Amino acid sequence: MTQPIQTIKGTKDILPEDVPRWRSVERAAESLLERYGYRELRTPIYEATDLFARGIGESTDIVGKEMFSFDDRGGRHVTLRPENTAGVVRAYIQHKLYTRPLPQKFWYLGPMFRAENVQAGRQRQFHQLGVECLGSDDPRWDAEVMVLAVEFFRALGLDATYRIELNSVGCAICRPAYRTLLQDYLRTVQSSLCRDCCERTERNPLRVLDCKVSVCRETLLSAPLINACWCDACRKALEQVCAYLNAVGVTYQMNPGLVRGLDYYTRTVFELVASGGRLGAQSTVCAGGRYDGLVAELGGPATPAVGWALGLERLLMLLEHETHLPSPQAVVVSMPGISFEPAFSLTMQLRGLGLSVEMAPAGKLERQLKHAERLGARFAVLLGEDELAAEQVVLKDLAARTQQRCSIQANDLLAVMQTARGE
Ligand code: ATP
Ligand code: MG
């Protein structure tokens, strides 16, 4: 026998019983985001490799070792998107969306791809919901996107499941001084860092702060912190973000060791981290910040921006596990030996009236009724020779275990079912 083909490592099927949970999260996101003035932007799931190399940074883990890249049939270097900020910015520049009233606010939801070590909460194809607000450096937008994440968690009943960590990674004026300070420190502790971090010390020292290896985490406890280096403008901007958050009662913790693995972040960075070990090692659900340098880096006009991305798999792990497969309201059953056409036609008519109706597979009457029960249907609609001659059906209420003869007219039948259900 041939071996059945399975999903590729790090990818998952979302089965019909799980889809309602995804849908409810997606619907909650859409209604909230639209209310805040964010508009959905759908970009392709693969782009020129160069977009990510420039937009995320050559020295990051994502570009360095996590991208699914290949040459297409025309020899172009392309990559399955590992994240979508670069794609949104590309679209913003390509379609000159900066000529519209600023800031322009977008959201997206879709699959992302990273060649990662697969673990709980870490897949190779995963889904992100993200927001981007482009065109203003006013801290009110930093605060708005953070409040948006908080409101999203609240809408899903996830109020007490996480904490917010906040920091500023400075700007082009103050970060170089910190980079040097940190690099000097890291060079003195090379023997207590993992191999990757020894390399990062030279290429991207801030990234060391983001390392998950325990020996590095310990070594970093005595590393210099960025708050000593913030310039006045960065300090003021952060104070203003905090003031807005305080004004609406959002609580957060300052974490001066928080950085992002991506090069384009400036000033505000934040994460929503699951508390109480709910998600094990993969505890960051939502991560974001300001990226004032990215639009210009990708060839657009200098445009400050802020946004976040949220991992939907991790978010769903926080939600109660309740799987649920919807049942049809009625199943149409046709007596063996008679033409199925009237049953087919009645099914379509009932569906046309908004009812969820299924057809039983051909077979013995008992088997057809069993099928209706297994589907969880409330009613079975039986069509037999005598009934058809009288333009009637037998309506079986599978819950009440009663049955009655009714007109075969779809409208009449619907009314009887509604009455039986107390509607
Ligand atoms: P991590 O430190 O966990 O690798 P990251 O810094 O690479 O995360 P971002 O690029 O900021 O993550 O992505 C934002 C969010 O997307 C993460 O907080 C997480 O919820 C989700 N995410 C990122 N990578 C994965 C993955 N491989 N599988 C599932 N979710 C992911
Ligand atoms: Mg990662």
XYZ file of C-alpha atoms and ligand atoms in Angstrom:
455
model
C 0.000 0.000 0.000
C 1.284 3.499 -0.737
C 2.153 5.647 2.271
C -0.401 8.424 2.759
C 1.081 11.914 2.437
C 1.108 14.020 5.622
C 1.325 17.744 6.329
C 4.828 19.203 6.145
C 6.615 19.570 9.499
C 5.633 22.781 11.268
C 2.348 23.171 9.370
C -1.107 22.223 10.592
C -4.586 21.537 9.287
C -7.298 23.553 10.991
C -10.142 21.038 11.125
C -13.790 22.068 10.712
C -14.450 21.736 14.471
C -11.635 24.224 15.178
C -12.583 26.728 12.512
C -15.360 28.378 14.590
C -12.760 29.438 17.206
C -10.612 30.963 14.469
C -13.616 32.663 12.960
C -14.753 34.150 16.256
C -11.282 35.596 16.847
C -11.149 36.911 13.282
C -14.583 38.490 13.592
C -13.714 40.110 16.933
C -10.567 41.521 15.352
C -12.327 42.879 12.310
C -15.082 44.683 14.163
C -12.699 46.215 16.703
C -10.079 47.293 14.166
C -12.577 48.852 11.804
C -14.077 50.786 14.736
C -10.609 52.205 15.447
C -10.253 53.303 11.816
C -7.889 50.541 10.660
C -8.570 49.199 7.164
C -7.708 45.749 5.930
C -4.798 45.498 3.503
C -4.164 42.180 1.756
C -0.729 41.699 0.268
C 0.733 38.626 -1.498
C 2.122 35.830 0.670
C 5.385 35.904 -1.240
C 7.510 38.859 -2.163
C 10.951 39.714 -3.486
C 13.551 38.356 -1.049
C 15.206 41.755 -1.074
C 12.149 43.332 0.561
C 12.656 41.257 3.701
C 16.448 41.434 3.615
C 16.237 45.239 3.610
C 13.102 45.617 5.670
C 13.868 43.205 8.474
C 17.646 43.374 8.424
C 20.321 40.975 7.211
C 21.646 40.429 10.721
C 18.369 39.209 12.207
C 17.485 35.566 12.876
C 14.552 35.845 10.502
C 16.610 36.871 7.488
C 19.710 34.972 8.542
C 18.190 31.555 9.045
C 14.405 31.441 9.079
C 13.247 32.423 5.596
C 11.718 30.085 3.046
C 13.373 31.487 -0.058
C 13.584 30.106 -3.565
C 14.104 31.184 -7.139
C 10.936 31.233 -9.206
C 10.798 29.972 -12.784
C 12.003 33.333 -14.061
C 15.039 33.203 -11.760
C 13.700 35.869 -9.402
C 14.662 35.518 -5.720
C 11.410 35.268 -3.805
C 10.481 34.490 -0.188
C 7.338 33.331 1.601
C 6.615 36.245 3.904
C 8.035 35.698 7.402
C 6.112 38.750 8.664
C 3.987 41.407 7.026
C 5.186 44.848 8.064
C 7.598 44.925 5.132
C 4.770 43.938 2.764
C 2.458 46.641 4.090
C 5.195 49.245 3.742
C 5.946 48.070 0.204
C 2.270 48.462 -0.713
C 2.160 51.876 1.005
C 5.051 53.077 -1.154
C 4.025 51.306 -4.366
C 0.480 52.713 -4.343
C 1.542 56.127 -2.988
C -0.807 55.709 -0.054
C 1.166 58.518 1.634
C -0.755 60.968 -0.577
C -3.916 60.101 1.404
C -4.719 61.781 4.751
C -2.143 60.751 7.357
C -1.792 58.669 9.345
C -2.893 55.752 7.190
C -3.994 52.843 9.355
C -4.037 49.225 8.172
C -4.619 45.741 9.500
C -3.914 42.318 8.061
C -4.448 38.720 8.976
C -2.871 35.715 7.344
C -0.245 33.010 7.237
C 3.458 33.734 7.779
C 6.340 31.332 7.183
C 9.537 30.804 9.144
C 11.925 27.854 9.147
C 11.976 27.428 12.927
C 12.529 24.673 15.445
C 9.025 23.376 15.828
C 7.630 23.442 19.396
C 4.325 24.228 21.079
C 3.462 27.768 19.931
C 6.219 27.754 17.309
C 5.304 26.574 13.827
C 6.710 27.004 10.342
C 3.415 28.219 8.940
C 1.601 30.307 11.550
C -0.883 33.149 11.469
C -0.491 36.747 12.455
C -2.965 39.518 12.980
C -1.210 42.849 12.656
C -1.821 46.587 12.612
C 0.291 49.358 11.133
C -0.195 53.107 11.539
C 1.925 55.039 9.060
C 2.610 58.738 8.760
C 2.943 60.231 12.251
C 5.525 60.176 15.031
C 3.039 61.433 17.606
C 3.067 59.147 20.674
C -0.742 59.131 20.633
C -0.513 56.488 17.895
C 1.911 54.361 19.913
C -0.661 54.476 22.688
C -3.549 53.828 20.296
C -2.049 50.640 18.878
C -1.267 49.412 22.390
C -4.816 50.146 23.572
C -6.051 48.317 20.497
C -4.164 45.166 21.536
C -5.520 45.501 25.083
C -9.078 45.953 23.789
C -8.703 42.935 21.527
C -7.693 40.749 24.457
C -10.593 42.192 26.443
C -13.065 41.473 23.625
C -11.987 37.832 23.798
C -12.355 37.647 27.583
C -8.568 37.407 28.045
C -8.249 40.319 30.482
C -6.197 38.770 33.247
C -4.045 36.442 31.180
C -1.122 38.672 30.252
C 1.076 41.598 31.156
C 2.359 44.439 28.987
C 6.068 45.150 28.879
C 7.224 48.492 27.530
C 10.552 50.042 26.615
C 12.187 52.466 24.222
C 15.051 51.340 22.004
C 16.047 54.948 21.351
C 16.667 56.521 17.981
C 19.463 57.125 15.492
C 20.791 59.834 17.816
C 21.012 57.936 21.092
C 21.106 54.262 20.160
C 24.627 54.214 18.665
C 26.072 55.236 22.058
C 24.151 52.416 23.734
C 25.151 49.955 21.045
C 28.811 50.717 21.744
C 28.323 50.518 25.512
C 26.564 47.158 25.218
C 29.064 45.835 22.707
C 31.963 46.743 25.024
C 30.272 44.858 27.842
C 29.467 41.823 25.679
C 33.073 41.572 24.493
C 34.142 41.141 28.111
C 31.705 38.251 28.735
C 32.068 36.230 25.514
C 32.835 33.019 27.409
C 29.430 33.234 29.132
C 27.429 33.686 25.929
C 26.047 31.151 23.456
C 27.756 30.809 20.066
C 25.087 32.816 18.260
C 25.445 35.662 20.741
C 29.223 35.800 20.328
C 28.525 36.424 16.655
C 25.680 38.848 17.410
C 28.057 40.872 19.608
C 29.738 42.149 16.459
C 26.837 42.200 14.001
C 23.775 43.112 16.054
C 24.574 43.451 19.773
C 21.068 44.598 20.781
C 19.760 41.301 19.529
C 21.700 39.538 22.302
C 19.205 41.018 24.776
C 16.515 38.986 23.013
C 18.347 35.640 23.269
C 16.382 32.829 24.885
C 19.366 30.690 25.928
C 19.568 30.569 29.741
C 23.326 31.204 30.062
C 22.912 34.377 27.982
C 19.917 35.487 30.036
C 21.970 35.187 33.209
C 24.972 37.014 31.776
C 22.738 39.831 30.643
C 21.441 40.529 34.131
C 24.473 42.758 34.630
C 24.480 44.326 31.139
C 24.165 48.113 30.777
C 20.586 49.233 30.119
C 19.388 51.524 27.380
C 17.490 53.904 29.666
C 20.818 55.461 30.686
C 21.376 56.503 27.054
C 17.991 57.857 25.919
C 18.179 61.339 24.401
C 15.721 63.991 25.608
C 13.378 63.507 22.668
C 13.200 59.728 23.200
C 12.671 60.133 26.945
C 9.873 62.663 26.330
C 8.213 60.473 23.700
C 8.146 57.528 26.090
C 6.756 59.668 28.923
C 4.012 60.786 26.589
C 3.131 57.198 25.611
C 2.916 56.364 29.320
C 0.739 59.411 29.996
C -1.756 58.308 27.335
C -1.827 54.756 28.665
C -2.319 56.053 32.213
C -5.146 58.281 30.995
C -7.145 55.224 29.896
C -6.115 52.983 32.769
C -3.887 50.589 30.821
C -1.290 49.095 33.139
C 2.175 48.111 31.948
C 5.618 47.292 33.263
C 8.744 49.055 32.100
C 11.322 46.500 30.944
C 14.574 48.262 30.009
C 15.919 44.978 28.623
C 13.164 44.634 26.039
C 14.293 44.914 22.412
C 12.959 43.543 19.167
C 14.898 41.238 16.898
C 14.187 43.520 13.954
C 16.443 46.380 12.942
C 13.846 48.915 11.954
C 12.362 49.546 15.383
C 12.926 52.970 16.948
C 11.708 54.273 20.312
C 8.611 52.451 21.601
C 8.750 48.660 21.811
C 6.234 46.546 23.676
C 5.059 43.006 24.135
C 1.953 41.355 25.540
C 3.301 38.379 27.442
C 1.132 35.533 28.713
C 1.413 35.375 32.481
C 1.528 32.439 34.887
C 3.441 30.176 32.503
C 0.300 29.708 30.422
C 2.250 29.410 27.177
C 5.501 27.929 28.457
C 8.619 29.186 26.711
C 6.692 30.773 23.821
C 5.005 33.343 26.035
C 4.958 36.473 23.855
C 1.621 36.696 22.099
C 1.809 40.198 20.641
C 4.885 42.259 19.857
C 5.242 45.642 18.334
C 6.691 49.080 18.315
C 7.689 52.092 16.345
C 9.656 51.813 13.116
C 10.392 55.344 11.984
C 13.187 54.270 9.631
C 11.573 51.554 7.572
C 9.591 53.436 4.921
C 12.632 55.467 3.861
C 14.810 52.344 4.056
C 12.489 50.722 1.505
C 12.632 53.699 -0.846
C 9.595 55.688 0.263
C 9.361 59.204 1.685
C 10.561 59.534 5.294
C 7.540 58.268 7.210
C 7.359 57.457 10.912
C 5.185 54.476 11.804
C 4.087 52.183 14.601
C 2.395 48.773 14.724
C 2.240 45.277 16.162
C 1.825 41.672 15.156
C 0.046 39.035 17.165
C 0.434 35.258 16.857
C -3.019 33.740 16.474
C -1.925 30.187 17.387
C -0.576 31.468 20.706
C -3.680 33.584 21.273
C -5.925 30.580 20.640
C -3.901 28.545 23.132
C -4.937 31.118 25.753
C -8.608 30.733 24.916
C -10.676 27.927 26.393
C -10.457 24.793 24.313
C -13.956 24.293 23.118
C -14.369 22.566 19.807
C -17.688 22.544 18.161
C -19.004 21.302 14.864
C -22.281 22.910 13.801
C -25.203 20.575 13.067
C -27.710 20.923 10.261
C -31.194 21.851 11.429
C -32.800 19.178 9.297
C -31.845 16.154 7.228
C -33.977 15.150 4.260
C -34.553 11.416 4.020
C -36.044 9.665 1.021
C -37.641 6.203 1.248
C -35.531 3.608 -0.552
C -36.740 2.722 -4.001
C -38.276 6.059 -4.962
C -36.718 8.824 -7.012
C -34.547 11.175 -4.976
C -35.425 14.221 -7.072
C -38.267 15.543 -4.868
C -35.955 15.243 -1.833
C -33.176 17.035 -3.684
C -35.541 19.804 -4.727
C -36.997 20.183 -1.201
C -33.478 20.380 0.272
C -32.573 23.248 -2.019
C -35.861 25.060 -1.321
C -35.382 24.817 2.444
C -31.801 26.048 2.117
C -33.145 28.916 0.039
C -35.252 29.894 3.056
C -32.114 30.131 5.187
C -32.301 26.722 6.857
C -29.203 24.560 7.174
C -30.316 21.279 5.598
C -28.436 18.104 4.704
C -29.349 15.154 2.468
C -29.062 11.654 3.892
C -27.019 9.219 1.793
C -29.015 6.599 -0.105
C -29.734 3.441 1.855
C -32.109 1.813 4.282
C -34.494 4.089 6.166
C -32.962 3.215 9.570
C -29.484 4.025 8.314
C -30.618 7.347 6.922
C -32.252 8.253 10.237
C -29.135 7.157 12.126
C -27.115 9.453 9.863
C -29.413 12.374 10.713
C -28.911 11.676 14.426
C -25.143 11.431 14.104
C -25.094 14.809 12.390
C -26.962 16.198 15.398
C -29.934 17.370 13.325
C -33.115 18.326 15.162
C -35.451 17.171 12.377
C -35.648 14.470 9.742
C -37.921 15.186 6.789
C -39.165 11.892 5.305
C -40.396 11.601 1.739
C -42.280 8.382 0.897
C -44.443 7.350 -1.995
C -47.783 7.865 -0.203
C -46.722 11.211 1.217
C -45.545 12.466 -2.154
C -48.826 11.499 -3.770
C -50.566 13.624 -1.129
C -47.977 16.442 -1.459
C -46.926 15.826 2.099
C -43.887 14.773 4.132
C -43.396 13.187 7.533
C -41.541 15.526 9.849
C -39.717 13.664 12.608
C -38.606 15.723 15.605
C -35.529 13.749 16.615
C -35.216 15.554 19.952
C -38.859 15.258 21.047
C -39.206 11.809 19.420
C -42.505 12.814 17.813
C -43.629 12.912 14.214
C -46.358 14.537 12.172
C -47.503 14.834 8.577
C -47.007 18.266 7.018
C -47.345 19.937 3.669
C -44.364 19.497 1.336
C -44.386 23.254 0.688
C -41.027 24.517 1.996
C -42.611 27.607 3.614
C -45.180 25.552 5.510
C -42.576 23.050 6.590
C -40.322 25.793 7.862
C -43.185 27.268 9.888
C -43.908 23.895 11.519
C -40.238 23.431 12.431
C -40.088 26.931 13.908
C -43.173 26.261 16.019
C -41.702 22.962 17.239
C -38.536 24.800 18.268
C -40.590 27.397 20.112
C -39.555 30.240 17.800
P 9.799 34.750 19.225
O 10.727 35.543 20.090
O 8.782 33.957 19.996
O 10.505 33.962 18.162
P 9.526 36.882 17.390
O 10.209 37.999 18.057
O 10.230 36.131 16.325
O 8.955 35.836 18.475
P 7.675 38.562 15.998
O 8.412 38.490 14.739
O 7.681 39.809 16.764
O 8.103 37.332 16.911
O 6.152 38.087 15.745
C 5.067 38.533 16.546
C 4.302 37.363 17.120
O 4.062 36.379 16.134
C 5.007 36.612 18.226
O 4.887 37.264 19.455
C 4.275 35.295 18.210
O 3.035 35.384 18.901
C 4.011 35.100 16.752
N 5.028 34.207 16.169
C 6.249 34.523 15.716
N 6.883 33.434 15.229
C 6.016 32.398 15.385
C 6.068 31.008 15.060
N 7.117 30.473 14.472
N 4.990 30.236 15.362
C 3.898 30.767 15.941
N 3.788 32.073 16.261
C 4.829 32.887 15.985
Mg 11.273 34.356 16.284
